mmCIF file of C-alpha atoms in Angstrom:
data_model
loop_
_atom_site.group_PDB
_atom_site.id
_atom_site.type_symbol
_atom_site.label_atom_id
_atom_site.label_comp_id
_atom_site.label_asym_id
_atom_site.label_seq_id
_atom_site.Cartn_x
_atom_site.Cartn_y
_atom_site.Cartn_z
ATOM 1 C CA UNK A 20 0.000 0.000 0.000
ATOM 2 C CA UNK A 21 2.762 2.515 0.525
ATOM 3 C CA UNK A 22 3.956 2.055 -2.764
ATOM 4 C CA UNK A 23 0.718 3.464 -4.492
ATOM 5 C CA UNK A 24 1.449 6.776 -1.908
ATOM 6 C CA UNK A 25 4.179 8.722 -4.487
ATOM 7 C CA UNK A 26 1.318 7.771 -7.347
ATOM 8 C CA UNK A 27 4.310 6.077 -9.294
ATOM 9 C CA UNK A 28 3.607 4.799 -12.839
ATOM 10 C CA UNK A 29 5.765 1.539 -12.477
ATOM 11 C CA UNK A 30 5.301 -0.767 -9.493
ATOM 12 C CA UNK A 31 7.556 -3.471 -9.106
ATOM 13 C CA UNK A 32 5.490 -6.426 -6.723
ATOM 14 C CA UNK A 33 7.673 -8.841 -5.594
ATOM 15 C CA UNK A 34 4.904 -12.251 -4.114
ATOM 16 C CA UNK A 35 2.545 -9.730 -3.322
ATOM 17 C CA UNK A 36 0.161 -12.108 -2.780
ATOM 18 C CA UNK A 37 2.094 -14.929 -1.175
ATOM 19 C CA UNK A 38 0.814 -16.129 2.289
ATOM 20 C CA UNK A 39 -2.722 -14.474 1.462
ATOM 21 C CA UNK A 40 -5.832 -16.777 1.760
ATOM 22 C CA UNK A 41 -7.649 -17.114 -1.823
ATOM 23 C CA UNK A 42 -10.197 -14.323 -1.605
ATOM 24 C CA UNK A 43 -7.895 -11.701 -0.425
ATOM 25 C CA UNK A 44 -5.521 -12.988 -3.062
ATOM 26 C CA UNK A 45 -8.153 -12.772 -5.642
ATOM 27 C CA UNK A 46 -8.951 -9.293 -4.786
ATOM 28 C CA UNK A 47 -5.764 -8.229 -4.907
ATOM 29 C CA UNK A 48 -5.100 -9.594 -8.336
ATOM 30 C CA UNK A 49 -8.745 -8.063 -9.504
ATOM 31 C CA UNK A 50 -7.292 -4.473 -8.102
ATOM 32 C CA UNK A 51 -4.346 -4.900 -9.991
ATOM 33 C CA UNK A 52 -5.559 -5.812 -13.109
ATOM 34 C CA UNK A 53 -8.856 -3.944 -13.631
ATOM 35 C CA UNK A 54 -7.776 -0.922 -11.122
ATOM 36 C CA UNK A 55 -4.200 -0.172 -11.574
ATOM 37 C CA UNK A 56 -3.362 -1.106 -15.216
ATOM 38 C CA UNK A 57 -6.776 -0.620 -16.776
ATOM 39 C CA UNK A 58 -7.938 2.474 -15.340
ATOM 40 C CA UNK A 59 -4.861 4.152 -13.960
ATOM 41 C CA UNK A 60 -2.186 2.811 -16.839
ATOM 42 C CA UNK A 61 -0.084 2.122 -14.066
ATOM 43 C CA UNK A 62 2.836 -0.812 -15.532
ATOM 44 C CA UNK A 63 3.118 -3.719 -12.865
ATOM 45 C CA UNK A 64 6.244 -5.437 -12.751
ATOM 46 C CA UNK A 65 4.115 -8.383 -11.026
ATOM 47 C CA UNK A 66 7.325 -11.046 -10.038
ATOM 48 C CA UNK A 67 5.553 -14.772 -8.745
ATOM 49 C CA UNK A 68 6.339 -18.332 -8.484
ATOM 50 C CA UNK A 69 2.720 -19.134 -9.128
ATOM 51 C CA UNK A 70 2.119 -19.451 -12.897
ATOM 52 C CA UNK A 71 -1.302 -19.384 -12.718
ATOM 53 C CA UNK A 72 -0.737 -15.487 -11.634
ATOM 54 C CA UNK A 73 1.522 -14.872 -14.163
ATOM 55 C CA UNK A 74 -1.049 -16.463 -16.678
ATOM 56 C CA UNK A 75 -4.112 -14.099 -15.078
ATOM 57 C CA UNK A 76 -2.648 -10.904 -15.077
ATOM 58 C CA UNK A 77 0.601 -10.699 -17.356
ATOM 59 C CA UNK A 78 0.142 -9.153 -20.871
ATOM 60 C CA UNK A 79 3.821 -10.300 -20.747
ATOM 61 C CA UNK A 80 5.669 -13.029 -19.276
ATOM 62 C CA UNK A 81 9.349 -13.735 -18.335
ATOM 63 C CA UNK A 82 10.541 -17.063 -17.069
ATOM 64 C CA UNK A 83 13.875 -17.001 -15.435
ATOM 65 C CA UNK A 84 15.921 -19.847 -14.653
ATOM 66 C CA UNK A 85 18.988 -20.242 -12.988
ATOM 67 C CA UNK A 86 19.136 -16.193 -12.810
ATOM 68 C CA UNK A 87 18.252 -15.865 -16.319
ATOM 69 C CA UNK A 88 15.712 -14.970 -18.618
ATOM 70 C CA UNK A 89 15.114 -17.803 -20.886
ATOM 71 C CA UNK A 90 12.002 -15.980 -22.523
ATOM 72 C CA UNK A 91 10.222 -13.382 -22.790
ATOM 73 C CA UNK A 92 6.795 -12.130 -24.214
ATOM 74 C CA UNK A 93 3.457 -12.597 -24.842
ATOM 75 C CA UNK A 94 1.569 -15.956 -23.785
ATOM 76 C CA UNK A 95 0.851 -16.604 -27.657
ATOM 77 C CA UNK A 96 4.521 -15.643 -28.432
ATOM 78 C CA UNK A 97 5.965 -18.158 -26.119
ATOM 79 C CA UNK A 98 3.945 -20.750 -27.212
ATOM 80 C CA UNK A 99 5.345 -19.992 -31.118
ATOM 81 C CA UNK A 100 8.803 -20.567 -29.595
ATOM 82 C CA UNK A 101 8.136 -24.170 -28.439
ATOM 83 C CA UNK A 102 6.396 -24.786 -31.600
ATOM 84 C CA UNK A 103 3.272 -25.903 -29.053
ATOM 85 C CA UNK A 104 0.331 -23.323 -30.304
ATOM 86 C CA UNK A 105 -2.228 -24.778 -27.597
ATOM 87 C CA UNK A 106 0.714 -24.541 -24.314
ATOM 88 C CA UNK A 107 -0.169 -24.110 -20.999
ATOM 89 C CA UNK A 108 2.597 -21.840 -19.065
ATOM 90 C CA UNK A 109 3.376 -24.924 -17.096
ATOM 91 C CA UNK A 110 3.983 -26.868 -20.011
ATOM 92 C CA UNK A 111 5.969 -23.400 -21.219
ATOM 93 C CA UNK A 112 8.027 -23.702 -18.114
ATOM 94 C CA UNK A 113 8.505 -27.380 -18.420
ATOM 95 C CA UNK A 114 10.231 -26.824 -21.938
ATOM 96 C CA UNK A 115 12.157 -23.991 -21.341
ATOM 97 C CA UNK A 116 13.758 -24.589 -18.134
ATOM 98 C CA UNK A 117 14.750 -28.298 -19.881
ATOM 99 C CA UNK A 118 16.435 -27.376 -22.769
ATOM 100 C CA UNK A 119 17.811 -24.361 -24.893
ATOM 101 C CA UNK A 120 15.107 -21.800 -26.458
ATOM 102 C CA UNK A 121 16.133 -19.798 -28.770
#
């Protein structure tokens, strides 16, 4: 909450909702989403280890690995890159964390 004091136009939100029971969690995401990047065009630099986040409310997505990025981009785009149009981002995560993406 302090971080939406200075009105800032990127937030970074590192597990914001990590340790958060499902509705508050889901409220959260909803006021990120529909409040802060729809209405206020506020980026979100939204970091997670639960893909299903990253699937809700990323127009982008970066997987790192081993303190890299091994990709980066829309959910359509990453599914192009492992030739696997119909992907979940588990599967995406499977692939890419198994062998070399170019």
């Amino acid at each position: 909450a302090r971080s939406l004091l200075n009105n800032p136009q990127v937030l970074f939100m590192d597990e914001p909702t990590k340790s958060l029971d499902y509705a508050i969690a889901k409220d959260l995401r909803n006021f990120i989403k529909e409040r802060l990047v729809r209405e206020q065009k506020r980026t979100v630099v939204f970091i997670t280890h639960n893909l299903f986040e990253a699937e809700d409310l990323a127009e982008r997505i970066a997987i790192m690995y081993q303190g890299q990025i091994r990709v980066c981009g829309a959910l359509s785009e990453l599914c192009h890159k492992i030739n696997s149009p119909l992907a979940t981002i588990e599967e995406i995560y499977e692939r890419v964390t198994k062998e070399d993406i170019s």
